[in-house]
Amino acid sequence: MKIISHKKKLKKFILGERNLGFVPTMGAIHKGHLSLIKKSIAQCNKTIVSIFVNKPQFNRINDYKKYPRVLKKDISLLKKIGVHYLFLPSHNQIYPDGINKRIKVHPFSKKLCGKYRPHHFESVVDVVDRFIKLIHPKKIYFGEKDMQQLKIVEDFIKKNHSYVKVVACKTIREKNGIALSSRNFLLSFDERMIASKIYKILRMRKNNLIKKSIYITDIKKKIFTLGVNKIDYIEILDINKLIKPYKNKVIYKVFIAYFLGSTRLIDNI
Ligand code: PAF
């Protein structure tokens, strides 16, 4: 695996690649990332992974500072699985002239997490746009765990980089139901137990929530009794009607964002 931290070197290495799969990450690689990477390795000639903790997309500086960074472990996992290139740029490499304040993203970016994390999705799209312009991948891989991010980025890529195919990958869960996420590294044992209970509550009550035989307020009350200090939202949405073109098939998901201590977790079930 070639490890590259400079844009010029990156261009030199990947210049001739015609069928490159790209998996952008912020590191703290887990089985969720590995499933995206495996798919890319199966579908593309070569696979490039980036690890870049994208400061502009964090709304709270503490969240950025405490984001898990375990580079040595990440490198060994990526080598083992057969990644061809690892791109590890610095902030200045990616933002030589600062962030793009004019980036246009779909208005769905103002809903769900967007209500609580202003400009978060603009910053995610900005960095993905920069990576695509550097890497020119044929396919780019995102997890359905971050469904809102997936839909917004997909919409942007269709409109601005139509030669890149967005590949959506299923959420990978632990046996206890918790969706894999780098932020799980920050959870205590007890917090993991709570996250698992929340998953089970939402899964069991999903159909009743859709039928409105129970209400979101009741579920919120139940979740608060488990020791959650803040729930940003619980909403039920049809994922095929989030961003046009809509699909006829109705697929409802329960979207949630909540805090365990100072760690913010999201899921869609
Ligand atoms: O999902 C993530 O890890 C990040 O939002 C991404 C897509 C790597 C952009 O920084």
GROMACS .gro file of C-alpha atoms and ligand atoms in nm:
model
  279
    1MET     CA    1   0.000   0.000   0.000
    2LYS     CA    2   0.139   0.337  -0.105
    3ILE     CA    3   0.095   0.604   0.162
    4ILE     CA    4   0.073   0.951   0.009
    5SER     CA    5   0.041   1.283   0.188
    6HIS     CA    6   0.115   1.527  -0.090
    7LYS     CA    7  -0.124   1.624  -0.372
    8LYS     CA    8   0.149   1.629  -0.638
    9LYS     CA    9   0.266   1.280  -0.545
   10LEU     CA   10  -0.093   1.161  -0.542
   11LYS     CA   11  -0.143   1.281  -0.900
   12LYS     CA   12   0.178   1.108  -1.009
   13PHE     CA   13   0.078   0.775  -0.856
   14ILE     CA   14  -0.283   0.758  -0.976
   15LEU     CA   15  -0.244   0.929  -1.313
   16GLY     CA   16  -0.291   0.615  -1.523
   17GLU     CA   17  -0.567   0.460  -1.312
   18ARG     CA   18  -0.884   0.414  -1.516
   19ASN     CA   19  -1.103   0.228  -1.270
   20LEU     CA   20  -1.030   0.371  -0.929
   21GLY     CA   21  -1.259   0.315  -0.630
   22PHE     CA   22  -1.245   0.580  -0.357
   23VAL     CA   23  -1.346   0.546   0.009
   24PRO     CA   24  -1.324   0.879   0.195
   25THR     CA   25  -1.293   0.840   0.574
   26MET     CA   26  -1.194   1.034   0.882
   27GLY     CA   27  -1.006   0.733   1.017
   28ALA     CA   28  -1.069   0.517   1.324
   29ILE     CA   29  -1.134   0.244   1.069
   30HIS     CA   30  -1.397  -0.011   1.172
   31LYS     CA   31  -1.587  -0.298   1.010
   32GLY     CA   32  -1.829  -0.050   0.853
   33HIS     CA   33  -1.542   0.115   0.662
   34LEU     CA   34  -1.396  -0.225   0.581
   35SER     CA   35  -1.721  -0.333   0.416
   36LEU     CA   36  -1.706  -0.026   0.188
   37ILE     CA   37  -1.342  -0.095   0.110
   38LYS     CA   38  -1.407  -0.464   0.035
   39LYS     CA   39  -1.681  -0.362  -0.207
   40SER     CA   40  -1.449  -0.117  -0.380
   41ILE     CA   41  -1.172  -0.378  -0.407
   42ALA     CA   42  -1.424  -0.621  -0.561
   43GLN     CA   43  -1.566  -0.367  -0.808
   44CYS     CA   44  -1.262  -0.160  -0.909
   45ASN     CA   45  -0.907  -0.222  -1.037
   46LYS     CA   46  -0.749  -0.019  -0.758
   47THR     CA   47  -0.881   0.128  -0.432
   48ILE     CA   48  -0.778   0.449  -0.264
   49VAL     CA   49  -0.879   0.538   0.092
   50SER     CA   50  -0.837   0.882   0.245
   51ILE     CA   51  -0.802   0.955   0.614
   52PHE     CA   52  -0.866   1.321   0.680
   53VAL     CA   53  -1.037   1.461   0.990
   54ASN     CA   54  -1.213   1.744   0.812
   55LYS     CA   55  -1.213   2.030   1.066
   56PRO     CA   56  -1.471   2.255   0.891
   57GLN     CA   57  -1.745   1.993   0.919
   58PHE     CA   58  -1.728   1.990   1.302
   59ASN     CA   59  -1.955   2.239   1.477
   60ARG     CA   60  -1.797   2.201   1.818
   61ILE     CA   61  -1.421   2.235   1.849
   62ASN     CA   62  -1.418   1.974   2.128
   63ASP     CA   63  -1.588   1.725   1.901
   64TYR     CA   64  -1.307   1.780   1.648
   65LYS     CA   65  -1.034   1.754   1.912
   66LYS     CA   66  -1.162   1.435   2.068
   67TYR     CA   67  -1.244   1.263   1.737
   68PRO     CA   68  -1.065   0.925   1.761
   69ARG     CA   69  -0.725   0.920   1.587
   70VAL     CA   70  -0.556   0.579   1.568
   71LEU     CA   71  -0.344   0.608   1.254
   72LYS     CA   72  -0.106   0.317   1.319
   73LYS     CA   73  -0.393   0.075   1.373
   74ASP     CA   74  -0.575   0.214   1.068
   75ILE     CA   75  -0.270   0.168   0.846
   76SER     CA   76  -0.227  -0.192   0.951
   77LEU     CA   77  -0.599  -0.270   0.891
   78LEU     CA   78  -0.591  -0.106   0.548
   79LYS     CA   79  -0.270  -0.289   0.447
   80LYS     CA   80  -0.415  -0.619   0.559
   81ILE     CA   81  -0.734  -0.581   0.357
   82GLY     CA   82  -0.541  -0.492   0.039
   83VAL     CA   83  -0.593  -0.119  -0.013
   84HIS     CA   84  -0.365   0.011  -0.292
   85TYR     CA   85  -0.331   0.378  -0.195
   86LEU     CA   86  -0.382   0.564   0.133
   87PHE     CA   87  -0.411   0.942   0.105
   88LEU     CA   88  -0.325   1.129   0.426
   89PRO     CA   89  -0.328   1.500   0.341
   90SER     CA   90  -0.277   1.791   0.579
   91HIS     CA   91  -0.537   2.067   0.624
   92ASN     CA   92  -0.328   2.304   0.407
   93GLN     CA   93  -0.303   2.051   0.126
   94ILE     CA   94  -0.681   2.036   0.105
   95TYR     CA   95  -0.764   2.400   0.187
   96PRO     CA   96  -0.476   2.610   0.046
   97ASP     CA   97  -0.718   2.905   0.006
   98GLY     CA   98  -0.967   2.827   0.280
   99ILE     CA   99  -1.312   2.671   0.252
  100ASN     CA  100  -1.555   2.715  -0.037
  101LYS     CA  101  -1.829   2.942   0.099
  102ARG     CA  102  -2.033   2.924  -0.222
  103ILE     CA  103  -2.087   2.552  -0.240
  104LYS     CA  104  -2.452   2.473  -0.328
  105VAL     CA  105  -2.604   2.174  -0.161
  106HIS     CA  106  -2.958   2.036  -0.164
  107PRO     CA  107  -3.204   2.200   0.084
  108PHE     CA  108  -3.246   1.860   0.256
  109SER     CA  109  -2.918   1.967   0.421
  110LYS     CA  110  -3.124   2.200   0.643
  111LYS     CA  111  -3.331   1.915   0.791
  112LEU     CA  112  -3.245   1.649   1.054
  113CYS     CA  113  -2.875   1.697   1.147
  114GLY     CA  114  -2.861   2.018   0.942
  115LYS     CA  115  -3.093   2.189   1.192
  116TYR     CA  116  -2.848   2.120   1.473
  117ARG     CA  117  -2.520   2.140   1.282
  118PRO     CA  118  -2.538   2.452   1.063
  119HIS     CA  119  -2.314   2.431   0.751
  120HIS     CA  120  -2.211   2.075   0.836
  121PHE     CA  121  -2.327   1.930   0.505
  122GLU     CA  122  -2.181   2.220   0.304
  123SER     CA  123  -1.844   2.134   0.462
  124VAL     CA  124  -1.882   1.762   0.392
  125VAL     CA  125  -1.971   1.831   0.029
  126ASP     CA  126  -1.686   2.084   0.000
  127VAL     CA  127  -1.426   1.827   0.106
  128VAL     CA  128  -1.575   1.547  -0.106
  129ASP     CA  129  -1.574   1.784  -0.407
  130ARG     CA  130  -1.204   1.864  -0.345
  131PHE     CA  131  -1.116   1.494  -0.316
  132ILE     CA  132  -1.303   1.406  -0.636
  133LYS     CA  133  -1.120   1.682  -0.826
  134LEU     CA  134  -0.787   1.542  -0.704
  135ILE     CA  135  -0.857   1.171  -0.737
  136HIS     CA  136  -1.106   1.140  -1.029
  137PRO     CA  137  -1.245   0.811  -0.902
  138LYS     CA  138  -1.482   0.602  -1.108
  139LYS     CA  139  -1.677   0.499  -0.799
  140ILE     CA  140  -1.706   0.653  -0.453
  141TYR     CA  141  -1.838   0.464  -0.151
  142PHE     CA  142  -2.058   0.589   0.135
  143GLY     CA  143  -2.236   0.409   0.420
  144GLU     CA  144  -2.613   0.418   0.466
  145LYS     CA  145  -2.556   0.473   0.836
  146ASP     CA  146  -2.505   0.842   0.744
  147MET     CA  147  -2.813   0.838   0.521
  148GLN     CA  148  -2.858   1.215   0.511
  149GLN     CA  149  -2.493   1.264   0.413
  150LEU     CA  150  -2.526   0.990   0.149
  151LYS     CA  151  -2.833   1.149  -0.013
  152ILE     CA  152  -2.690   1.503  -0.012
  153VAL     CA  153  -2.349   1.400  -0.144
  154GLU     CA  154  -2.510   1.176  -0.407
  155ASP     CA  155  -2.725   1.464  -0.529
  156PHE     CA  156  -2.420   1.693  -0.549
  157ILE     CA  157  -2.209   1.436  -0.733
  158LYS     CA  158  -2.487   1.362  -0.987
  159LYS     CA  159  -2.510   1.735  -1.062
  160ASN     CA  160  -2.137   1.818  -1.061
  161HIS     CA  161  -1.933   1.503  -1.129
  162SER     CA  162  -2.170   1.284  -1.328
  163TYR     CA  163  -1.893   1.043  -1.433
  164VAL     CA  164  -1.851   0.931  -1.069
  165LYS     CA  165  -2.086   0.659  -0.949
  166VAL     CA  166  -2.194   0.677  -0.586
  167VAL     CA  167  -2.214   0.332  -0.427
  168ALA     CA  168  -2.426   0.309  -0.112
  169CYS     CA  169  -2.332   0.039   0.138
  170LYS     CA  170  -2.553  -0.115   0.407
  171THR     CA  171  -2.505  -0.021   0.771
  172ILE     CA  172  -2.297  -0.275   0.961
  173ARG     CA  173  -2.412  -0.340   1.318
  174GLU     CA  174  -2.261  -0.502   1.622
  175LYS     CA  175  -2.441  -0.812   1.755
  176ASN     CA  176  -2.618  -0.588   2.006
  177GLY     CA  177  -2.757  -0.371   1.725
  178ILE     CA  178  -2.530  -0.065   1.756
  179ALA     CA  179  -2.446   0.079   1.415
  180LEU     CA  180  -2.070   0.083   1.366
  181SER     CA  181  -1.923   0.433   1.382
  182SER     CA  182  -1.585   0.581   1.466
  183ARG     CA  183  -1.757   0.770   1.748
  184ASN     CA  184  -1.834   0.438   1.920
  185PHE     CA  185  -1.464   0.435   2.023
  186LEU     CA  186  -1.558   0.721   2.258
  187LEU     CA  187  -1.835   0.530   2.439
  188SER     CA  188  -1.801   0.368   2.780
  189PHE     CA  189  -1.930   0.014   2.838
  190ASP     CA  190  -2.249   0.149   2.999
  191GLU     CA  191  -2.306   0.393   2.713
  192ARG     CA  192  -2.278   0.108   2.464
  193MET     CA  193  -2.545  -0.081   2.657
  194ILE     CA  194  -2.773   0.224   2.638
  195ALA     CA  195  -2.709   0.267   2.264
  196SER     CA  196  -2.800  -0.098   2.213
  197LYS     CA  197  -3.125  -0.056   2.409
  198ILE     CA  198  -3.216   0.250   2.202
  199TYR     CA  199  -3.164   0.053   1.882
  200LYS     CA  200  -3.386  -0.226   2.011
  201ILE     CA  201  -3.661   0.014   2.124
  202LEU     CA  202  -3.669   0.184   1.784
  203ARG     CA  203  -3.663  -0.143   1.594
  204MET     CA  204  -3.943  -0.293   1.801
  205ARG     CA  205  -4.160   0.019   1.790
  206LYS     CA  206  -4.090   0.121   1.428
  207ASN     CA  207  -4.412  -0.019   1.280
  208ASN     CA  208  -4.623   0.126   1.561
  209LEU     CA  209  -4.457   0.463   1.508
  210ILE     CA  210  -4.535   0.448   1.137
  211LYS     CA  211  -4.898   0.348   1.210
  212LYS     CA  212  -4.907   0.621   1.477
  213SER     CA  213  -5.034   0.375   1.736
  214ILE     CA  214  -4.754   0.514   1.951
  215TYR     CA  215  -4.602   0.860   1.934
  216ILE     CA  216  -4.249   0.990   1.903
  217THR     CA  217  -4.295   1.183   2.231
  218ASP     CA  218  -4.359   0.851   2.414
  219ILE     CA  219  -4.043   0.700   2.263
  220LYS     CA  220  -3.843   1.008   2.360
  221LYS     CA  221  -3.965   0.980   2.721
  222LYS     CA  222  -3.860   0.614   2.729
  223ILE     CA  223  -3.516   0.693   2.586
  224PHE     CA  224  -3.458   0.973   2.838
  225THR     CA  225  -3.518   0.726   3.124
  226LEU     CA  226  -3.218   0.524   2.997
  227GLY     CA  227  -2.977   0.809   3.074
  228VAL     CA  228  -2.964   0.994   2.743
  229ASN     CA  229  -2.902   1.362   2.814
  230LYS     CA  230  -3.021   1.509   2.484
  231ILE     CA  231  -3.216   1.396   2.179
  232ASP     CA  232  -3.174   1.625   1.877
  233TYR     CA  233  -3.447   1.452   1.680
  234ILE     CA  234  -3.643   1.138   1.610
  235GLU     CA  235  -3.821   1.150   1.275
  236ILE     CA  236  -3.979   0.897   1.041
  237LEU     CA  237  -3.912   0.961   0.675
  238ASP     CA  238  -3.951   0.773   0.348
  239ILE     CA  239  -3.594   0.752   0.216
  240ASN     CA  240  -3.721   0.741  -0.141
  241LYS     CA  241  -3.883   1.085  -0.105
  242LEU     CA  242  -3.595   1.279   0.047
  243ILE     CA  243  -3.436   1.411  -0.271
  244LYS     CA  244  -3.566   1.404  -0.630
  245PRO     CA  245  -3.595   1.195  -0.846
  246TYR     CA  246  -3.834   1.022  -0.601
  247LYS     CA  247  -3.893   0.648  -0.624
  248ASN     CA  248  -4.241   0.496  -0.588
  249LYS     CA  249  -4.141   0.227  -0.339
  250VAL     CA  250  -4.199   0.346   0.017
  251ILE     CA  251  -3.914   0.271   0.259
  252TYR     CA  252  -3.966   0.429   0.599
  253LYS     CA  253  -3.670   0.477   0.832
  254VAL     CA  254  -3.666   0.609   1.186
  255PHE     CA  255  -3.393   0.873   1.201
  256ILE     CA  256  -3.240   0.957   1.538
  257ALA     CA  257  -2.963   1.181   1.673
  258TYR     CA  258  -2.891   1.182   2.046
  259PHE     CA  259  -2.616   1.238   2.298
  260LEU     CA  260  -2.456   0.992   2.536
  261GLY     CA  261  -2.239   1.213   2.755
  262SER     CA  262  -2.078   1.449   2.506
  263THR     CA  263  -2.080   1.192   2.222
  264ARG     CA  264  -2.341   1.255   1.953
  265LEU     CA  265  -2.470   0.943   1.781
  266ILE     CA  266  -2.692   0.909   1.476
  267ASP     CA  267  -2.872   0.615   1.324
  268ASN     CA  268  -3.153   0.527   1.087
  269ILE     CA  269  -3.346   0.206   1.140
  270PAF     O1  270  -1.848   1.023   0.669
  270PAF     C1  271  -1.735   1.071   0.692
  270PAF     O2  272  -1.648   1.007   0.753
  270PAF     C2  273  -1.705   1.212   0.647
  270PAF     O3  274  -1.818   1.293   0.655
  270PAF     C3  275  -1.642   1.220   0.507
  270PAF     C4  276  -1.738   1.169   0.402
  270PAF     C5  277  -1.514   1.137   0.504
  270PAF     C6  278  -1.607   1.364   0.472
  270PAF     O4  279  -1.517   1.419   0.562
   0.00000   0.00000   0.00000
